[in-house]
XYZ file of C-alpha atoms in Angstrom:
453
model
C 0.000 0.000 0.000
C 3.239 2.017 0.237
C 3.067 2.560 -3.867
C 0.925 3.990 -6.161
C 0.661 0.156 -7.643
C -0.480 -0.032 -11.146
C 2.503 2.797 -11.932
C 5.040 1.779 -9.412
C 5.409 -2.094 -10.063
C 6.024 -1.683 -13.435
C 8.053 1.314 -13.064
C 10.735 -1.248 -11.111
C 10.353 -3.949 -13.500
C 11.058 -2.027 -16.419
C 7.406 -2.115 -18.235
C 5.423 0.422 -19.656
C 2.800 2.145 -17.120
C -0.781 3.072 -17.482
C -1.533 6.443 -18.344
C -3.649 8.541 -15.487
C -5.413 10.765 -18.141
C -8.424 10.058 -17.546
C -11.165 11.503 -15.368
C -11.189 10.874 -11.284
C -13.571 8.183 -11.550
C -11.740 6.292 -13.932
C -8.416 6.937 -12.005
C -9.848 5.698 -8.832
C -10.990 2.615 -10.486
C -7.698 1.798 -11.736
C -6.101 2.403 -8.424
C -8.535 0.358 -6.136
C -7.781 -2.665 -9.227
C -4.464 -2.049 -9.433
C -3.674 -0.928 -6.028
C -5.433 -4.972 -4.613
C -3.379 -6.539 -7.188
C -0.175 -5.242 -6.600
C -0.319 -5.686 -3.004
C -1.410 -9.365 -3.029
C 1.442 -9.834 -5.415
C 4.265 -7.733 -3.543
C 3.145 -8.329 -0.085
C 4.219 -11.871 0.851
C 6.093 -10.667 3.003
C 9.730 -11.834 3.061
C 12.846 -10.483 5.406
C 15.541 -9.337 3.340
C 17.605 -12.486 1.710
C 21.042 -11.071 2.839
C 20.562 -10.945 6.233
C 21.811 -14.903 6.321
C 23.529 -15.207 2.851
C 20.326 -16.457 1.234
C 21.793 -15.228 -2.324
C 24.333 -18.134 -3.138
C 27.673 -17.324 -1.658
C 30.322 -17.787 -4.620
C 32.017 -19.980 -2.845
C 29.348 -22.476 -2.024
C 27.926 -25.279 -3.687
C 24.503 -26.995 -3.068
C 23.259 -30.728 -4.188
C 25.123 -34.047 -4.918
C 28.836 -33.522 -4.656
C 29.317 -32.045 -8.167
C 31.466 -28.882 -7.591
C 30.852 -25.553 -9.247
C 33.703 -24.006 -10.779
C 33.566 -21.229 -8.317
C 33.932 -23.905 -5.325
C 36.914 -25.192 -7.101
C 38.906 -22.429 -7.479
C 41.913 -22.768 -5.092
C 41.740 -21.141 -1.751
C 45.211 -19.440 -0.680
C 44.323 -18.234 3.053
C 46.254 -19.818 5.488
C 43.230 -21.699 6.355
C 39.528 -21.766 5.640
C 36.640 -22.967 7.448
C 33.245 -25.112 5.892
C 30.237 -26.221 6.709
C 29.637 -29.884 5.261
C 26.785 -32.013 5.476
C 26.337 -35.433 4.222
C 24.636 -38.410 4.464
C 26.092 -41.918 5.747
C 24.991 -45.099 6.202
C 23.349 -45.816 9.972
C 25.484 -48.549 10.739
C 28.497 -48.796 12.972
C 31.976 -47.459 12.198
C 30.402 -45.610 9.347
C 31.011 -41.836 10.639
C 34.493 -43.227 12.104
C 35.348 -43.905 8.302
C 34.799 -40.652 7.059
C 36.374 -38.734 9.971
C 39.660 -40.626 9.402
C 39.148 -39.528 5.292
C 39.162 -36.035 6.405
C 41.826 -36.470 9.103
C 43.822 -37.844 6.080
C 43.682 -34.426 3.975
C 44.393 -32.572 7.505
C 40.917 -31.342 8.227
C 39.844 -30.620 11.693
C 36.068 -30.981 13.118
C 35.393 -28.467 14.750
C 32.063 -29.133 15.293
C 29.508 -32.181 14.989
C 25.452 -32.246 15.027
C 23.959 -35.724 13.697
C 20.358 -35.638 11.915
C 18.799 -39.396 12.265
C 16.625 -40.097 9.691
C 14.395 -43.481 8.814
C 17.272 -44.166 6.651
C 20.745 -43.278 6.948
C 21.910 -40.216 9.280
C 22.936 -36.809 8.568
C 26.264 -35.576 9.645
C 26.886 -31.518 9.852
C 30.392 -30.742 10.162
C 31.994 -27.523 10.910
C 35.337 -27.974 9.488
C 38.673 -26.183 9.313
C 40.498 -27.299 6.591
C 44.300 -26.038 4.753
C 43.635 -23.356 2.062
C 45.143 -24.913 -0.462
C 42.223 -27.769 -0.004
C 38.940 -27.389 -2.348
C 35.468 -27.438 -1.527
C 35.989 -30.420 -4.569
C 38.864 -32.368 -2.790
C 36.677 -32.143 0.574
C 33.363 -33.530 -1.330
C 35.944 -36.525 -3.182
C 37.401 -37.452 -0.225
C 33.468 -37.596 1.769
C 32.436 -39.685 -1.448
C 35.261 -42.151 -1.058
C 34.123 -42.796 2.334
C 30.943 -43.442 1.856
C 29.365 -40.081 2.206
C 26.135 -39.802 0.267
C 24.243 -36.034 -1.117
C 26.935 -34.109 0.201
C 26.510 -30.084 0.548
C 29.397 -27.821 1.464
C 30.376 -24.470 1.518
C 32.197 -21.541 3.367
C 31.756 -21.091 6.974
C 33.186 -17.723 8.575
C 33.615 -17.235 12.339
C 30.215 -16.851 13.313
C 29.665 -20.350 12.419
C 32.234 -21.417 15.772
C 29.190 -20.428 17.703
C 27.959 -24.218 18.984
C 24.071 -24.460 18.224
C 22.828 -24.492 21.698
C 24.229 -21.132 22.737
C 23.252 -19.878 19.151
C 19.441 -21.360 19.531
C 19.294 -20.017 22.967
C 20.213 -16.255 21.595
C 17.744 -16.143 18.564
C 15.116 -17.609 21.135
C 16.041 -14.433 23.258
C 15.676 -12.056 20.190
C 12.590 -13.753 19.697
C 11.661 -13.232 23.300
C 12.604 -9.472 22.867
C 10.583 -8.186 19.337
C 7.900 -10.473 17.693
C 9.712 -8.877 14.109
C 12.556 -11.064 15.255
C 10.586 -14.550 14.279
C 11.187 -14.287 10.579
C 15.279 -13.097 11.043
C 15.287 -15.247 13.777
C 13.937 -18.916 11.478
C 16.425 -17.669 8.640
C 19.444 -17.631 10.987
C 18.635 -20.768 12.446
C 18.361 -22.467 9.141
C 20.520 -20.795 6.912
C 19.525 -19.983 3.691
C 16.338 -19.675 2.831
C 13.199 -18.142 1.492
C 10.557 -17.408 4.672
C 7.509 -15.707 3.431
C 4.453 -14.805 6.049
C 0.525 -15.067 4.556
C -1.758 -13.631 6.910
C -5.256 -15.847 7.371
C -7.264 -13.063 5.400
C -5.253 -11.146 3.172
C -5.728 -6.935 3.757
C -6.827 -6.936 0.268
C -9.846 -9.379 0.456
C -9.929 -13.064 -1.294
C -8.376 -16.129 0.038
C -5.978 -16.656 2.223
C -3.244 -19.943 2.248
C -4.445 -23.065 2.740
C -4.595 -23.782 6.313
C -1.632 -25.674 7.780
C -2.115 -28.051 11.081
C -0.728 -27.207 14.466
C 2.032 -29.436 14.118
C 2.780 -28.060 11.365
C 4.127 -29.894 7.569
C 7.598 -31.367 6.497
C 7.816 -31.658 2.610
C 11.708 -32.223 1.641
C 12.834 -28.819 1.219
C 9.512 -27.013 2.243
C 7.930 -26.605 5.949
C 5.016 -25.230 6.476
C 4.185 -23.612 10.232
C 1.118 -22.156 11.624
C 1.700 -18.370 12.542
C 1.068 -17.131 16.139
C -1.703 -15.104 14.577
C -3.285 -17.493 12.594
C -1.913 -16.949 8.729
C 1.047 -19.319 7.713
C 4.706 -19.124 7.492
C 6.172 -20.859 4.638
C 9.939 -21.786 4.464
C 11.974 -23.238 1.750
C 15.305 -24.259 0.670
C 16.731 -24.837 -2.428
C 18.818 -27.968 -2.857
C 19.040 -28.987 0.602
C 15.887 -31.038 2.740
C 15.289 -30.053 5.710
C 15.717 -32.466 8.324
C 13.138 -33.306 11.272
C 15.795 -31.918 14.191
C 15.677 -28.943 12.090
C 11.951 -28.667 11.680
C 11.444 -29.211 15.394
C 14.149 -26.461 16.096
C 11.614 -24.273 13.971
C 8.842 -25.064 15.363
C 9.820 -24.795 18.945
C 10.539 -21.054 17.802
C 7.685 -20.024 16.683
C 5.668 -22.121 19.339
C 7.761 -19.690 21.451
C 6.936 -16.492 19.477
C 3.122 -17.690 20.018
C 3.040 -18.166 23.617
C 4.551 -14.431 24.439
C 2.012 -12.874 22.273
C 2.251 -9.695 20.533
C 5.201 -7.336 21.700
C 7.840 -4.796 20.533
C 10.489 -3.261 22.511
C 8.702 -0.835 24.667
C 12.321 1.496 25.426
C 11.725 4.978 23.646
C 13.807 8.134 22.415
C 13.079 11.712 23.270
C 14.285 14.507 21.017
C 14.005 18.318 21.139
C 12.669 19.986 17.962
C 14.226 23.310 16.958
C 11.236 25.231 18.516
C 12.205 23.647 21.692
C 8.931 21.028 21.865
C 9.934 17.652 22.799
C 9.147 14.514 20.702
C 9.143 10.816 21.458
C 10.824 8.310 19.032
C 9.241 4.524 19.464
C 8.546 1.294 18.152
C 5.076 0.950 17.043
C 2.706 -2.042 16.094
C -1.121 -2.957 15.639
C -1.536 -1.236 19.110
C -1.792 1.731 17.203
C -3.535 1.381 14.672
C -7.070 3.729 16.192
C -3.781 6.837 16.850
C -2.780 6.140 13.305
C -6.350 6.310 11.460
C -6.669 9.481 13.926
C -3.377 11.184 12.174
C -4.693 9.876 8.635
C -8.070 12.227 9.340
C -5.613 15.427 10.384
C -3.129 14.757 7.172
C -4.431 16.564 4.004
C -5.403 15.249 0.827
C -2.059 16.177 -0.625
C 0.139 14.387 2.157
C -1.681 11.327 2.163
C -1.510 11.324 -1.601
C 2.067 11.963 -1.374
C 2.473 8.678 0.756
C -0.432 6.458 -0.918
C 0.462 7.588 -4.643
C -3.336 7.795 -5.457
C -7.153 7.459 -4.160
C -6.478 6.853 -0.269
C -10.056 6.060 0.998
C -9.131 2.775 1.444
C -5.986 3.885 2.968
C -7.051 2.851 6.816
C -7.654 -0.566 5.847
C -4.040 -1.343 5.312
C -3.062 -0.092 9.068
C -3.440 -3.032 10.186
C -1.049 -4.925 7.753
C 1.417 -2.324 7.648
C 1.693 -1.937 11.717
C 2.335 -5.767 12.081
C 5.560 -7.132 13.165
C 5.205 -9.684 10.934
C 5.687 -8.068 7.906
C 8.549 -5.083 8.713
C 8.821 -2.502 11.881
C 7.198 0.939 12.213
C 8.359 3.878 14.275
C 6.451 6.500 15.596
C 6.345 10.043 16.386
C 4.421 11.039 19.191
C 3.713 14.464 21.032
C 3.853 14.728 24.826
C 0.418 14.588 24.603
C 0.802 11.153 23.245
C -0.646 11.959 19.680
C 1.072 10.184 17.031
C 2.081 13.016 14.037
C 4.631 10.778 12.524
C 5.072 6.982 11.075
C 8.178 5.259 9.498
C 7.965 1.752 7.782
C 10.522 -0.847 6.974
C 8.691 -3.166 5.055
C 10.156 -6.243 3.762
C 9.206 -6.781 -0.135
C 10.444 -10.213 -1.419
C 14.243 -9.714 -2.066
C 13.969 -6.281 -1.443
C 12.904 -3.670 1.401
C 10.942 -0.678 0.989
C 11.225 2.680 3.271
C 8.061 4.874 3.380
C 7.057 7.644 5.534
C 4.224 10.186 6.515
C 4.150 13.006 8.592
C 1.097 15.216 9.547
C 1.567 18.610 8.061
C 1.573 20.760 10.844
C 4.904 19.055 11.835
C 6.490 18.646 8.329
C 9.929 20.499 8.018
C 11.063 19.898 11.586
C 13.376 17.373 10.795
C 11.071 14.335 11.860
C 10.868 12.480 8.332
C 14.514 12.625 8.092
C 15.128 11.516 11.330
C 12.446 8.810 11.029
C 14.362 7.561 7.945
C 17.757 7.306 9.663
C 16.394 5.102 12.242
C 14.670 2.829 9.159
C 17.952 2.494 7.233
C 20.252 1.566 10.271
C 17.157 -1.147 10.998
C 17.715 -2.157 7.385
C 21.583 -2.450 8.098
C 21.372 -4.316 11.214
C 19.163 -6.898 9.455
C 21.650 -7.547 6.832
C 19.545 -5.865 4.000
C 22.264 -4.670 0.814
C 19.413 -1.864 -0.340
C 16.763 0.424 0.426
C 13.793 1.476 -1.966
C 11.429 4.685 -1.510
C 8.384 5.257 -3.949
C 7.353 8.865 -3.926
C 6.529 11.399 -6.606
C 8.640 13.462 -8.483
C 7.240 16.717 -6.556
C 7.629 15.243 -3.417
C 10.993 17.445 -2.480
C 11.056 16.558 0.738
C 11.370 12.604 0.193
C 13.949 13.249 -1.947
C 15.943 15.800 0.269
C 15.933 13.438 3.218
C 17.035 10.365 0.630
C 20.148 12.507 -0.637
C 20.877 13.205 3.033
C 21.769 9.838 4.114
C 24.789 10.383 2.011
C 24.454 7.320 0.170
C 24.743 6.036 -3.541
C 21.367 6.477 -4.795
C 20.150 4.838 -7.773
C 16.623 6.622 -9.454
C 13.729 5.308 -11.731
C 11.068 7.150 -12.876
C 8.101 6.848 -15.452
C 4.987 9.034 -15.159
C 5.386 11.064 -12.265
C 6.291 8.194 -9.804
C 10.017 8.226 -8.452
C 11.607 5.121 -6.859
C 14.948 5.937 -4.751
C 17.733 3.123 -4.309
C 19.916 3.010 -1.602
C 23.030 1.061 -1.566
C 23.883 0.160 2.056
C 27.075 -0.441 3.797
C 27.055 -1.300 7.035
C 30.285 0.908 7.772
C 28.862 3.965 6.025
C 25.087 4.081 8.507
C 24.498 4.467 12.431
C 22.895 2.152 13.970
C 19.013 2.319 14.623
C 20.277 4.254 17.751
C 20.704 3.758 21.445
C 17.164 3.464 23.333
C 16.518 5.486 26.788
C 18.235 8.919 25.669
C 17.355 12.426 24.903
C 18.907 14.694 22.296
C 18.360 17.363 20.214
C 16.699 17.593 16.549
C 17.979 19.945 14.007
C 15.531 20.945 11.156
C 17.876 18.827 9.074
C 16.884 16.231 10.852
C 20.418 15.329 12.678
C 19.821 14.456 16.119
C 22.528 15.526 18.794
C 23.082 12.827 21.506
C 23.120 14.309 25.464
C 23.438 12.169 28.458
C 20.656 9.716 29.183
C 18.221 11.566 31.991
C-alpha cells in the first residue's frame, strides 16, 4: 500500500505504465484494481535475503557432490573454514570412516550435530580445513568414504558459535521483538526463502491453505502455523530439511506464540528546533485507532504523497502495515501522546521498501529525516544490501531526506512516480540508535546525543 501500484510495479520492472489521463472516476478505479493486485502480489512478506547469505555465496555449492567451478577455485588463506553435510549409512563405524578420510587431507572438526533419519543419518560438520584444499577435494574425499548427497560451503567465524548457545540467543531475540521470528527462522536455518501469509489477506480473497498445528515437512519445504493465525512458509533450495531442524523451527515459533504480541517498549526523546519535545518509538497494531486518527488530520495532498493515489481505502491497510510480521514501524508522538509521525521498513520479497508520513503541521522539523535514519540503520542491522522509496517526483522533501543519508542512490522514474535506491554499507550508517536517551533535533533532521536523563 506504500506505492501507487499499477505505476510503481512496473516502473521497477522495467514495463510500460498506465496512463492517469483520464477523469477521477476512472483513475480511482484503476487504483482500487491495481492498487489490490499489486499488493497481493508484492506483499508476501519476506525479510531481506542477505541478512543470512540467502543469495548463493560464490564460494558455495549446493546438491550431490558435483562442484561448481567457483567452489573449485583454489583457496590461498592460510586456512579456511566449511560447513559440510552429508549423508552416511546408519550402521556402525560408518562416521568413524569418514572422519579418518578427512583427518587424512588434515581437516579438523570443529564441530559435529547428527540428523537421524528413517534411513541413513545426517552428519553436519563444521570444518577447518588447509587453504590450499577445495570445496571439490573435501566432497571426493566424503564420497570415497561413503558419504552420500553431500553439501558444502564456506563457513566464517560466526559459524564457531555451537548451536545451543546460538538457539538459545535467537530464542532471546525472539523473546525481545515479535519482528525477530522471521530473522530469527532464517538464521537458524541458513539460507532460505521465509515468506508470512496472513489468514485473510488486507486486500480481500483467500488466504493460504490452512496448515495443522504441528505443522508440515515436505523435503525442502515446511510449512508452520503463525502465532496469529496466517502461515509461514519456508523453503530451501537444494538442501531437505531435516526433522531436528523442523522441530528447532517449530519450537521457535511455538515460542513467538506463547509471548504474544510485543515490541520493545524502550523509547527516544528529542528536542525539535522550537524547543517542543518529541518521542521516538517502536510501534505495532496497538496503534492502529492513533494512526487512522493522524490519517483524518493529514491533508489530501500528504496522504496522496504517501499512498500515490485514491487513499479512501488507505485505513484498511493499518493493520497490515503496523504488524511485526511483515517489517517494523516507528512512531512520532507528542507529549500529549498523539502520534504526528510513522516510518515503515517493510520487507518486499528480495527487497525492502522505506516509506514515511508526517502530519503537516509538523512537516519540516526534521522528523521524516530523522524517522528515515532510524529505518535504514534497521535495514543495516538486518543484513539488507538496499533500500527502496516510492514517492513522486514533486515530493521534495522525500527526496531531500534520501540525498541526506549520504548514500549512492540509484533513481527510476516513469509518469510522475520516483523510486529511490539506496546502496547500504554497514560501515557507512548508524545504527538504529541507542534506546533510553534524549537529544536534540535539528531541522535537518540530525539528532545531537546528550546524556541519558
Amino acid at each position: 500500500m506504500s506505492r501507487d501500484i499499477s505505476d510503481v510495479t512496473r516502473a521497477k520492472s522495467g514495463r510500460s505504465v498506465h496512463p492517469w489521463r483520464r477523469n477521477v472516476v476512472q483513475v480511482a478505479e484503476l487504483f482500487t484494481a491495481g492498487f489490490h493486485s499489486w499488493w497481493s502480489r508484492r506483499h508476501g512478506h519476506a525479510p531481506p535475503t542477505g541478512d543470512t547469505g540467502a543469495r548463493p555465496r560464490p564460494e558455495a555449492q549446493a546438491g550431490p557432490s558435483e562442484p561448481s567451478p567457483e567452489t573449485s577455485a583454489t583457496v590461498t588463506d592460510e586456512v579456511a573454514l566449511w560447513r559440510m553435510r552429508t549423508t552416511v549409512q546408519d550402521e556402525p563405524g560408518s562416521l568413524a570412516v569418514l572422519c579418518t578420510a578427512l583427518a587424512g587431507r588434515r581437516v579438523d572438526i570443529l564441530s559435529l550435530q547428527t540428523h537421524p533419519l528413517a534411513e541413513g543419518t545426517v552428519d553436519e560438520f563444521l570444518l577447518r580445513a588447509p587453504g590450499g584444499l577445495t570445496a571439490a577435494d573435501i566432497t571426493r574425499a566424503v564420497s570415497e568414504a561413503g558419504g552420500a548427497e553431500t553439501w558444502i560451503e564456506r563457513a566464517d567465524a560466526h559459524d564457531l558459535v555451537d548451536a545451543p548457545t546460538r538457539v538459545l540467543g535467537l530464542a532471546t531475540r525472539t523473546a525481545l521483538d515479535a519482528a525477530e521470528l522471521p530473522l530469527a527462522l532464517r538464521q537458524l536455518l541458513g539460507r532460505c526463502t521465509i515468506r508470512s501469509l496472513p489468514a485473510v489477506p488486507a486486500v480481500g480473497g483467500r488466504g493460504p491453505e490452512p496448515v495443522a498445528v504441528e505443522g508440515a515437512l515436505e523435503d525442502t519445504v515446511m510449512r508452520l502455523r503463525a502465532p496469529e493465525g496466517g502461515v509461514i512458509t519456508v523453503e530451501r533450495p537444494y538442501l531437505p530439511f531435516t526433522p531436528t531442524e523442523f522441530a528447532r523451527a517449530r519450537a521457535l515459533v511455538e515460542l513467538d506464540a506463547r509471548l504474544g504480541p510485543r515490541v520493545p517498549r524502550s523509547q527516544d526523546v528529542l528536542t525539535l528546533p522550537e524547543g517542543n519535545d518529541i518521542t521516538v518509538r517502536r510501534a505495532d497494531t496497538g496503534d492502529v485507532r492513533a494512526a487512522k486518527e493522524m490519517h483524518e488530520r493529514c491533508s489530501t495532498r500528504t496522504l496522496g504523497m504517501r499512498y500515490h493515489g485514491p487513499v479512501g481505502d488507505a485505513d484498511r491497510y493499518l493493520n497490515h502495515l503496523l504488524s511485526p510480521r511483515f517489517g517494523r514501524t516507528i512512531a512520532v508522538q507528542t507529549a500529549s501522546g498523539r502520534i504526528v509521525g510513522l516510518g515503515h521498513l517493510l520487507w518486499d520479497g528480495d527487497e525492502t521498501e522505506v516509506a514515511l508520513l508526517v502530519e503537516d503541521t509538523w512537516q519540516r522539523r526534521g522528523i521524516g529525516s530523522e524517522l528515515l535514519r532510524r529505518l535504514v540503520g534497521m535495514a543495516v542491522e538486518a543484513g539488507c544490501e538496499s533500500v527502496y522509496a516510492v514517492t513522486q517526483s514533486s515530493n521534495t522533501g522525500m527526496v531531500a531526506a534520501m540525498r541526506a543519508l549520504d548514500l549512492p542512490l540509484d533513481y527510476q522514474i516513469e509518469e510522475g512516480t520516483l523510486v529511490i535506491t539506496a546502496r547500504l554499507a554497514a560501515s557507512d550508517v548508524e545504527p538504529e540508535g541507542a534506546v533510553g536517551v534524549t537529544g536534540r533535533l535539528s531541522s535537518a533532521g540530525e539528532m545531537g546525543r546528550v546524556e541519558a536523563p
